[in-house]
Short mmCIF file of C-alpha atoms and ligand atoms in Angstrom, two decimals:
data_model
loop_
_atom_site.label_atom_id
_atom_site.label_comp_id
_atom_site.label_asym_id
_atom_site.label_seq_id
_atom_site.Cartn_x
_atom_site.Cartn_y
_atom_site.Cartn_z
CA MET A 23 -2.09 -5.56 25.96
CA GLN A 24 -1.15 -6.57 22.50
CA LYS A 25 2.11 -4.68 21.12
CA ASN A 26 -0.02 -3.04 17.94
CA ASN A 27 -2.25 -1.44 20.24
CA VAL A 28 0.30 0.47 21.94
CA TYR A 29 0.95 1.75 19.06
CA LEU A 30 -2.47 2.83 18.55
CA GLU A 31 -3.13 4.27 21.79
CA GLU A 32 0.62 6.18 21.22
CA ALA A 33 -1.35 7.01 18.07
CA ILE A 34 -4.74 8.12 19.50
CA LYS A 35 -2.50 10.08 22.25
CA HIS A 36 -1.80 12.55 19.55
CA PHE A 37 -4.75 13.38 17.86
CA PRO A 38 -7.06 16.25 19.06
CA PHE A 39 -10.04 13.72 20.41
CA GLY A 40 -9.70 15.20 24.07
CA GLY A 41 -9.95 12.46 26.38
CA GLY A 42 -13.11 11.56 25.58
CA VAL A 43 -12.30 8.53 22.74
CA LYS A 44 -15.62 6.21 23.71
CA GLU A 45 -14.92 3.53 21.22
CA VAL A 46 -11.95 2.09 18.60
CA ILE A 47 -12.74 -0.36 16.24
CA PRO A 48 -11.06 -2.03 13.33
CA TYR A 49 -12.62 -0.96 10.21
CA GLY A 50 -13.54 -2.05 6.79
CA ASN A 51 -12.12 -4.12 4.33
CA GLY A 52 -8.94 -2.06 2.46
CA HIS A 53 -5.82 -4.34 1.46
CA ILE A 54 -3.37 -2.38 2.48
CA ASN A 55 -3.41 0.34 5.72
CA ASP A 56 -4.44 -0.41 9.30
CA THR A 57 -8.32 1.13 9.41
CA TYR A 58 -9.82 2.19 12.26
CA CYS A 59 -12.88 4.16 13.20
CA VAL A 60 -12.64 6.58 16.70
CA THR A 61 -15.50 7.74 18.43
CA ALA A 62 -14.94 10.66 20.53
CA GLU A 63 -17.08 12.99 22.68
CA GLN A 64 -16.79 16.23 23.36
CA ASP A 65 -19.06 19.00 24.95
CA GLY A 66 -21.35 16.00 24.86
CA LYS A 67 -21.12 15.91 21.40
CA ARG A 68 -19.87 12.56 19.44
CA GLN A 69 -17.89 12.56 16.51
CA ARG A 70 -16.50 10.18 14.28
CA PHE A 71 -13.02 9.96 12.85
CA ILE A 72 -10.87 7.51 10.60
CA LEU A 73 -7.52 6.93 12.24
CA GLN A 74 -4.96 4.88 10.17
CA ARG A 75 -1.69 3.38 10.20
CA MET A 76 -0.20 3.80 6.69
CA ASN A 77 1.68 1.36 5.57
CA ARG A 78 4.81 1.99 5.28
CA ASN A 79 6.46 -1.44 3.68
CA ILE A 80 4.15 -0.77 0.55
CA PHE A 81 4.31 3.31 1.05
CA SER A 82 7.52 3.99 1.66
CA ASN A 83 8.23 7.83 1.58
CA THR A 84 5.53 9.15 3.63
CA LYS A 85 6.25 12.63 4.06
CA GLU A 86 5.52 12.40 0.27
CA LEU A 87 2.61 11.01 0.66
CA MET A 88 1.00 12.70 2.59
CA GLU A 89 2.32 15.42 0.73
CA ASN A 90 -0.14 14.77 -2.26
CA ILE A 91 -2.81 14.04 -0.30
CA VAL A 92 -3.14 17.31 1.46
CA GLY A 93 -2.07 18.69 -2.42
CA ILE A 94 -4.82 16.88 -3.99
CA THR A 95 -8.00 17.41 -1.30
CA SER A 96 -6.85 21.26 -0.60
CA TYR A 97 -7.29 21.50 -4.50
CA LEU A 98 -10.37 19.78 -4.56
CA ARG A 99 -11.82 21.42 -1.15
CA LYS A 100 -11.60 24.56 -3.32
CA LYS A 101 -13.21 23.32 -6.57
CA ILE A 102 -15.94 21.83 -4.39
CA GLU A 103 -16.18 25.14 -2.60
CA GLU A 104 -16.97 27.23 -6.27
CA ASN A 105 -19.70 24.69 -6.96
CA GLY A 106 -21.57 25.51 -3.89
CA GLY A 107 -21.03 21.17 -2.52
CA ASP A 108 -19.88 20.66 0.79
CA PRO A 109 -15.96 20.33 1.64
CA GLU A 110 -16.48 17.96 4.65
CA ARG A 111 -18.43 14.79 3.04
CA GLU A 112 -17.41 15.65 -0.46
CA THR A 113 -13.54 15.60 -0.54
CA LEU A 114 -11.30 13.97 2.49
CA ASN A 115 -10.13 16.35 5.70
CA VAL A 116 -6.57 15.97 7.07
CA ILE A 117 -6.91 16.29 10.57
CA PRO A 118 -3.48 17.50 11.55
CA THR A 119 -1.67 15.67 15.23
CA LEU A 120 -1.66 17.95 18.11
CA ASP A 121 1.54 19.83 17.25
CA GLY A 122 -0.32 20.78 13.72
CA GLU A 123 1.32 17.94 11.64
CA THR A 124 -0.60 16.12 8.95
CA TYR A 125 0.35 13.11 10.48
CA TYR A 126 2.39 11.61 14.01
CA THR A 127 5.14 8.80 13.46
CA ASP A 128 4.96 6.59 16.12
CA SER A 129 7.78 5.43 18.22
CA GLU A 130 8.16 2.21 15.80
CA GLY A 131 8.51 4.73 12.96
CA PHE A 132 5.01 3.88 11.24
CA GLY A 133 3.20 6.94 10.51
CA TRP A 134 -0.76 7.61 11.35
CA ARG A 135 -2.93 9.95 10.01
CA VAL A 136 -7.02 11.07 10.72
CA TYR A 137 -9.63 11.95 8.37
CA LEU A 138 -13.14 13.39 9.44
CA TYR A 139 -15.53 10.64 9.76
CA ILE A 140 -17.64 11.09 6.20
CA GLU A 141 -21.05 10.32 8.18
CA GLY A 142 -23.96 9.42 5.90
CA ALA A 143 -22.54 7.25 3.34
CA THR A 144 -21.12 3.51 2.70
CA THR A 145 -19.04 2.05 0.67
CA TYR A 146 -19.63 -1.80 -0.75
CA ASP A 147 -17.84 -4.51 -1.98
CA LEU A 148 -20.44 -5.81 -4.38
CA VAL A 149 -22.83 -3.90 -6.32
CA GLU A 150 -25.93 -4.19 -4.46
CA ASN A 151 -27.92 -1.56 -6.16
CA PRO A 152 -26.86 -1.28 -10.14
CA GLU A 153 -27.59 2.64 -9.90
CA ASP A 154 -24.85 3.05 -7.18
CA PHE A 155 -21.95 1.23 -9.80
CA TYR A 156 -23.39 4.04 -12.22
CA ALA A 157 -22.97 6.63 -9.68
CA SER A 158 -19.86 5.45 -8.70
CA ALA A 159 -18.44 5.38 -12.97
CA VAL A 160 -19.81 9.36 -12.67
CA ALA A 161 -17.69 9.64 -9.50
CA PHE A 162 -14.50 8.78 -11.07
CA GLY A 163 -14.86 10.07 -14.42
CA HIS A 164 -15.77 12.99 -12.60
CA PHE A 165 -12.69 12.95 -10.13
CA GLN A 166 -10.61 12.62 -12.96
CA SER A 167 -12.00 15.73 -15.05
CA LEU A 168 -11.95 17.54 -11.42
CA LEU A 169 -7.97 16.75 -11.64
CA ALA A 170 -7.70 17.76 -15.10
CA ASP A 171 -5.44 20.71 -14.77
CA TYR A 172 -3.48 19.41 -11.48
CA PRO A 173 -0.28 20.62 -11.32
CA ALA A 174 0.98 16.98 -12.37
CA ASP A 175 4.50 17.80 -11.63
CA THR A 176 4.02 18.39 -8.02
CA LEU A 177 2.69 14.76 -7.39
CA HIS A 178 5.54 12.43 -5.58
CA GLU A 179 5.54 9.01 -7.47
CA THR A 180 3.92 7.13 -4.57
CA ILE A 181 4.29 3.73 -5.39
CA LYS A 182 6.90 3.53 -8.41
CA ASN A 183 5.91 1.61 -11.92
CA PHE A 184 2.06 0.92 -10.09
CA HIS A 185 0.64 0.39 -13.47
CA ASN A 186 3.35 -0.43 -15.31
CA THR A 187 1.84 -4.43 -16.81
CA GLN A 188 4.56 -5.32 -18.18
CA ASP A 189 6.84 -4.56 -15.21
CA ARG A 190 4.52 -6.44 -13.06
CA TYR A 191 4.72 -9.11 -15.49
CA GLN A 192 8.68 -9.58 -15.03
CA LYS A 193 7.78 -8.89 -11.38
CA PHE A 194 6.11 -11.60 -11.44
CA LEU A 195 8.20 -14.21 -13.76
CA GLU A 196 10.85 -13.50 -10.96
CA ALA A 197 8.73 -14.79 -8.78
CA VAL A 198 7.65 -18.19 -10.68
CA GLU A 199 11.98 -18.31 -11.37
CA LYS A 200 12.86 -18.19 -7.18
CA ASP A 201 9.58 -19.98 -5.78
CA VAL A 202 10.43 -19.28 -2.20
CA MET A 203 7.54 -21.12 -0.81
CA GLY A 204 7.81 -23.76 -3.41
CA ARG A 205 3.99 -22.86 -4.16
CA VAL A 206 4.67 -22.66 -7.95
CA LYS A 207 3.66 -26.40 -8.24
CA ASP A 208 0.43 -26.17 -7.11
CA VAL A 209 -1.07 -23.36 -9.26
CA GLN A 210 0.28 -24.88 -12.50
CA GLU A 211 -2.77 -23.77 -14.74
CA GLU A 212 -2.63 -19.56 -13.48
CA ILE A 213 0.86 -19.39 -14.26
CA ALA A 214 0.37 -21.30 -17.79
CA PHE A 215 -2.75 -18.73 -18.03
CA ILE A 216 -0.55 -15.77 -17.25
CA LYS A 217 2.09 -16.37 -19.49
CA ALA A 218 -0.73 -17.10 -22.55
CA HIS A 219 -1.52 -13.60 -22.31
CA GLU A 220 2.47 -12.15 -21.80
CA LYS A 221 1.10 -9.30 -25.22
CA ASP A 222 -1.59 -7.96 -23.39
CA THR A 223 1.13 -7.13 -20.86
CA TYR A 224 2.45 -4.97 -22.92
CA VAL A 225 -0.66 -3.21 -25.12
CA CYS A 226 -0.57 -0.05 -22.83
CA GLN A 227 2.73 0.74 -21.69
CA GLU A 228 3.36 0.58 -25.42
CA MET A 229 0.54 3.50 -26.01
CA LEU A 230 1.88 5.17 -23.97
CA LYS A 231 5.45 5.22 -24.82
CA ALA A 232 4.16 5.87 -28.32
CA LYS A 233 1.92 8.76 -27.10
CA GLU A 234 -1.06 7.45 -28.11
CA LEU A 235 -2.66 7.80 -25.09
CA PRO A 236 -1.67 10.54 -22.17
CA LEU A 237 -0.59 10.77 -19.21
CA ARG A 238 -3.34 12.16 -16.36
CA VAL A 239 -3.75 12.87 -12.76
CA THR A 240 -5.58 9.68 -11.91
CA HIS A 241 -6.34 7.39 -8.93
CA ASN A 242 -5.10 4.51 -9.97
CA ASP A 243 -7.21 2.65 -6.96
CA THR A 244 -11.25 2.98 -7.96
CA LYS A 245 -12.28 -0.27 -7.09
CA LEU A 246 -15.98 0.48 -5.75
CA ASN A 247 -14.90 0.12 -1.69
CA ASN A 248 -12.67 3.04 -2.60
CA ILE A 249 -16.00 5.37 -3.26
CA MET A 250 -18.99 6.36 -0.63
CA ILE A 251 -22.08 6.54 -1.59
CA ASP A 252 -24.26 8.84 0.05
CA ASP A 253 -27.59 6.32 2.35
CA THR A 254 -30.21 8.78 1.30
CA THR A 255 -29.67 10.13 -2.32
CA GLY A 256 -27.70 7.10 -3.39
CA LYS A 257 -25.33 9.51 -4.94
CA ALA A 258 -21.41 9.11 -4.72
CA ILE A 259 -20.20 11.50 -2.73
CA CYS A 260 -16.58 11.22 -2.06
CA VAL A 261 -13.63 9.60 -3.91
CA ILE A 262 -11.60 7.97 -1.29
CA ASP A 263 -8.09 6.42 -0.50
CA LEU A 264 -6.28 9.16 -2.28
CA ASP A 265 -2.70 7.05 -1.55
CA THR A 266 -1.78 6.42 -5.78
CA VAL A 267 -3.41 9.77 -7.16
CA MET A 268 -0.68 9.89 -9.54
CA PRO A 269 -0.04 10.48 -13.22
CA GLY A 270 -1.30 7.28 -14.55
CA LEU A 271 -3.72 6.22 -17.68
CA SER A 272 -7.80 7.10 -17.61
CA ILE A 273 -8.56 3.98 -19.26
CA HIS A 274 -6.72 2.08 -15.94
CA ASP A 275 -8.69 3.89 -13.74
CA PHE A 276 -11.89 2.73 -15.88
CA GLY A 277 -10.67 -1.37 -15.72
CA ASP A 278 -9.71 -0.87 -12.10
CA SER A 279 -13.56 -0.68 -11.38
CA ILE A 280 -14.86 -2.87 -13.70
CA ARG A 281 -12.68 -5.93 -12.56
CA PHE A 282 -14.19 -5.41 -9.15
CA GLY A 283 -17.55 -4.07 -9.57
CA ALA A 284 -18.37 -5.09 -12.92
CA SER A 285 -17.98 -8.93 -11.71
CA THR A 286 -20.96 -10.81 -10.71
CA GLY A 287 -18.92 -12.52 -7.63
CA ALA A 288 -16.75 -11.15 -5.16
CA GLU A 289 -12.86 -10.39 -5.49
CA ASP A 290 -11.82 -13.72 -3.35
CA GLU A 291 -15.08 -15.57 -4.58
CA VAL A 292 -14.02 -19.60 -4.30
CA ASP A 293 -16.89 -20.96 -5.95
CA LEU A 294 -15.49 -19.81 -9.51
CA SER A 295 -19.08 -20.54 -11.40
CA LYS A 296 -20.32 -17.35 -9.42
CA VAL A 297 -18.19 -14.83 -10.84
CA SER A 298 -18.77 -13.44 -14.60
CA CYS A 299 -18.06 -9.69 -16.15
CA SER A 300 -22.12 -8.65 -15.99
CA MET A 301 -22.60 -6.57 -19.22
CA GLU A 302 -24.87 -4.92 -17.78
CA LEU A 303 -22.64 -3.62 -15.57
CA TYR A 304 -20.44 -3.03 -17.98
CA GLU A 305 -22.88 -0.91 -20.01
CA LEU A 306 -23.58 0.97 -17.28
CA TYR A 307 -20.18 1.69 -15.66
CA THR A 308 -19.28 2.43 -19.38
CA LYS A 309 -21.80 4.95 -20.03
CA GLY A 310 -21.29 6.40 -16.80
CA PHE A 311 -17.14 6.53 -16.70
CA ILE A 312 -17.64 8.89 -20.03
CA GLU A 313 -20.14 10.95 -18.76
CA GLY A 314 -17.86 11.89 -15.36
CA CYS A 315 -15.13 12.43 -18.00
CA LYS A 316 -17.28 15.02 -19.71
CA GLY A 317 -15.65 15.04 -23.23
CA ARG A 318 -11.86 15.58 -21.76
CA LEU A 319 -11.17 11.20 -22.76
CA THR A 320 -8.90 11.37 -26.32
CA LYS A 321 -10.68 9.56 -29.40
CA LYS A 322 -8.18 6.53 -28.73
CA GLU A 323 -8.60 6.28 -24.97
CA LEU A 324 -12.41 6.21 -25.38
CA GLU A 325 -11.73 3.21 -28.11
CA MET A 326 -9.06 1.62 -25.64
CA LEU A 327 -11.40 1.32 -22.71
CA PRO A 328 -12.57 -2.67 -22.64
CA MET A 329 -8.81 -3.09 -23.15
CA GLY A 330 -7.72 -0.56 -19.99
CA ALA A 331 -10.42 -3.37 -17.96
CA LYS A 332 -8.74 -6.53 -19.39
CA VAL A 333 -5.33 -5.57 -18.81
CA MET A 334 -6.23 -4.20 -14.99
CA THR A 335 -8.25 -7.67 -14.13
CA LEU A 336 -5.08 -9.50 -15.58
CA GLU A 337 -2.61 -7.60 -13.87
CA CYS A 338 -4.69 -7.29 -10.49
CA GLY A 339 -4.66 -11.42 -11.17
CA MET A 340 -0.93 -11.27 -11.38
CA ARG A 341 -0.25 -9.38 -8.81
CA PHE A 342 -2.50 -11.65 -6.35
CA LEU A 343 -0.37 -14.37 -7.93
CA THR A 344 2.50 -12.81 -7.51
CA ASP A 345 1.90 -11.99 -3.56
CA TYR A 346 1.18 -15.73 -3.20
CA LEU A 347 4.56 -17.12 -4.57
CA GLN A 348 6.24 -14.64 -2.23
CA GLY A 349 4.20 -15.94 0.72
CA ASP A 350 1.80 -12.81 0.74
CA THR A 351 3.93 -10.17 2.23
CA TYR A 352 2.12 -7.17 0.32
CA PHE A 353 -1.80 -7.73 0.07
CA LYS A 354 -3.66 -8.70 4.00
CA ILE A 355 -4.93 -12.47 3.89
CA HIS A 356 -7.66 -13.19 6.09
CA ARG A 357 -7.59 -16.99 5.42
CA PRO A 358 -4.72 -19.38 3.80
CA ASN A 359 -4.54 -19.49 -0.11
CA HIS A 360 -6.86 -15.86 0.29
CA ASN A 361 -4.31 -14.19 -2.52
CA LEU A 362 -4.64 -17.88 -4.67
CA ASP A 363 -8.57 -17.41 -4.77
CA ARG A 364 -8.37 -13.40 -5.58
CA CYS A 365 -6.12 -14.23 -8.15
CA ARG A 366 -8.29 -17.13 -9.57
CA THR A 367 -11.42 -14.86 -9.40
CA GLN A 368 -9.68 -12.30 -12.14
CA LEU A 369 -8.30 -14.73 -14.13
CA LYS A 370 -11.87 -15.84 -14.54
CA LEU A 371 -12.62 -12.82 -15.07
CA VAL A 372 -10.37 -11.92 -17.83
CA ALA A 373 -11.02 -15.27 -19.67
CA ASP A 374 -15.44 -14.16 -19.40
CA MET A 375 -13.72 -10.69 -21.13
CA GLU A 376 -12.13 -12.51 -23.43
CA LYS A 377 -15.50 -14.55 -24.30
CA LYS A 378 -17.88 -11.36 -24.27
CA TRP A 379 -15.41 -9.10 -25.80
CA ASP A 380 -17.72 -8.24 -29.25
CA ILE A 381 -19.96 -6.98 -26.48
CA MET A 382 -17.86 -4.91 -25.07
CA LYS A 383 -16.69 -3.70 -28.20
CA LYS A 384 -20.21 -3.10 -29.31
CA ILE A 385 -21.30 -1.61 -26.18
CA ASN A 386 -18.04 0.73 -26.06
CA LYS A 387 -18.93 2.36 -29.84
CA LYS A 388 -22.69 2.90 -28.27
CA TYR A 389 -21.54 5.31 -26.07
CA VAL A 390 -18.37 6.66 -27.57
P1 ADP B 3 -7.00 1.06 1.86
O1 ADP B 3 -5.60 1.29 1.64
O2 ADP B 3 -6.27 -0.05 3.07
O3 ADP B 3 -7.51 0.15 1.28
P2 ADP B 3 -9.07 3.10 2.54
O4 ADP B 3 -8.55 4.50 2.78
O5 ADP B 3 -9.60 2.50 1.15
O6 ADP B 3 -7.77 2.39 2.93
O7 ADP B 3 -10.17 2.86 3.61
C1 ADP B 3 -10.60 1.31 4.30
C2 ADP B 3 -11.86 1.73 4.11
O8 ADP B 3 -12.54 2.35 5.50
C3 ADP B 3 -12.25 1.84 3.05
O9 ADP B 3 -13.03 1.26 2.22
C4 ADP B 3 -14.07 3.11 3.69
O10 ADP B 3 -15.25 2.04 3.99
C5 ADP B 3 -13.75 3.28 5.01
N1 ADP B 3 -13.23 5.14 5.28
C6 ADP B 3 -12.48 5.42 4.89
N2 ADP B 3 -11.74 6.72 4.97
C7 ADP B 3 -13.58 6.99 5.47
C8 ADP B 3 -14.10 8.10 5.54
N3 ADP B 3 -13.35 8.93 5.82
N4 ADP B 3 -15.19 8.03 6.41
C9 ADP B 3 -16.03 6.81 6.31
N5 ADP B 3 -15.50 5.97 6.43
C10 ADP B 3 -14.20 5.95 5.39
C1 GN1 B 4 -5.69 -2.56 -3.07
O1 GN1 B 4 -6.09 0.06 -0.61
P1 GN1 B 4 -7.08 -0.94 -1.46
O2 GN1 B 4 -7.89 -2.16 -0.79
O3 GN1 B 4 -8.03 -0.30 -1.44
C2 GN1 B 4 -4.20 -1.90 -3.78
C3 GN1 B 4 -4.84 -2.09 -5.12
C4 GN1 B 4 -6.00 -3.30 -5.81
C5 GN1 B 4 -6.42 -3.75 -4.82
C6 GN1 B 4 -7.23 -5.28 -5.01
C7 GN1 B 4 -1.68 1.00 -2.97
O4 GN1 B 4 -6.59 -1.53 -2.94
O5 GN1 B 4 -3.73 -1.59 -6.28
O6 GN1 B 4 -6.32 -3.23 -7.02
O7 GN1 B 4 -5.92 -4.13 -3.19
N1 GN1 B 4 -3.86 -0.54 -3.41
C8 GN1 B 4 -2.34 -1.19 -3.27
O8 GN1 B 4 -8.61 -5.82 -4.09
O9 GN1 B 4 -1.60 -1.78 -3.56
MG1 MG B 5 -9.38 1.12 -0.12
#
């Protein structure tokens, strides 16, 4: 038996699956946690669950992480019930361990949690149907407006400086300086591109400091595969991956969705000729996100949406390159140079957005 499986089996025994676990399969395309789909059978009825080993190298405090998740999902559950929705499908549901805890710590020290599996819905790595992307925009905007009155001071900061782009830039420079893997020589062009964009890394941080942009409760990881789209209605029913819900900037939530979903290529596409920022998708998302935010965004936030898109794309490219230079210790990789390939798509997108900047501004004006 593989070592990892020993801990997987240990974890399974601590959740209320009964004796009837029929199947456990690795699941999804997330870059951070180890996710499994567990099928269990009780009294002749099959039910699926999501079992996750949380990444403690990234989220160092599992207790605080789970306090956030339980707090947010309980809050959302109430709101969904008030609106006559279905809380079992419209938010994540944490299944406690047999001891009544929100997670189980295995003998190696890793935390495991279980969610109800959301049936009849799918996450996408690429936009297959523009309507889905529009639906995801409304849902991410709506998610932010649902959490507008959430007591932000009860939230733990699960990753410090998560979208502090200025800080990310400093960490990138340190990685270049140290060059622990000897890879700097192969990525001169990418390093030069990022350095030429140093100014962009300060914009949002400066505006936050000057209180020109408000701190809100945001999702901070709004890519398309973190939202479940209903297979029948095409509605974006549930925002998932709540590990990074923390105080943050609304324009970052907007931007992170754009860099992933408005791209004409996959995040790790190696043929860069396939990668560009689709203005059709950009427009759909702008329209949907503003609608979903229900008039809560300030004039400045609305005006800065295009900048949010550019900065988040640059930041993500920088993070992928930093990880590549440091030996691929943060994001899961599935092939050599995977993080470098991912970095290249992001930088290509930044360059493309700069070419299309006037169009992006025009679209923005149309919906603001
Ligand atoms: P990561 O932090 O590694 O990205 P996620 O929490 O996003 O992990 O989960 C990875 C994938 O697992 C998601 O993209 C989605 O496809 C699937 N998934 C996660 N939670 C559920 C759920 N409750 N129901 C169905 N699928 C889910
Ligand atoms: C990670 O967890 P996942 O795969 O949804 C990362 C995001 C990045 C994204 C890039 C906690 O998201 O910040 O934008 O990869 N999550 C964390 O695809 O670092
Ligand atoms: Mg995810």
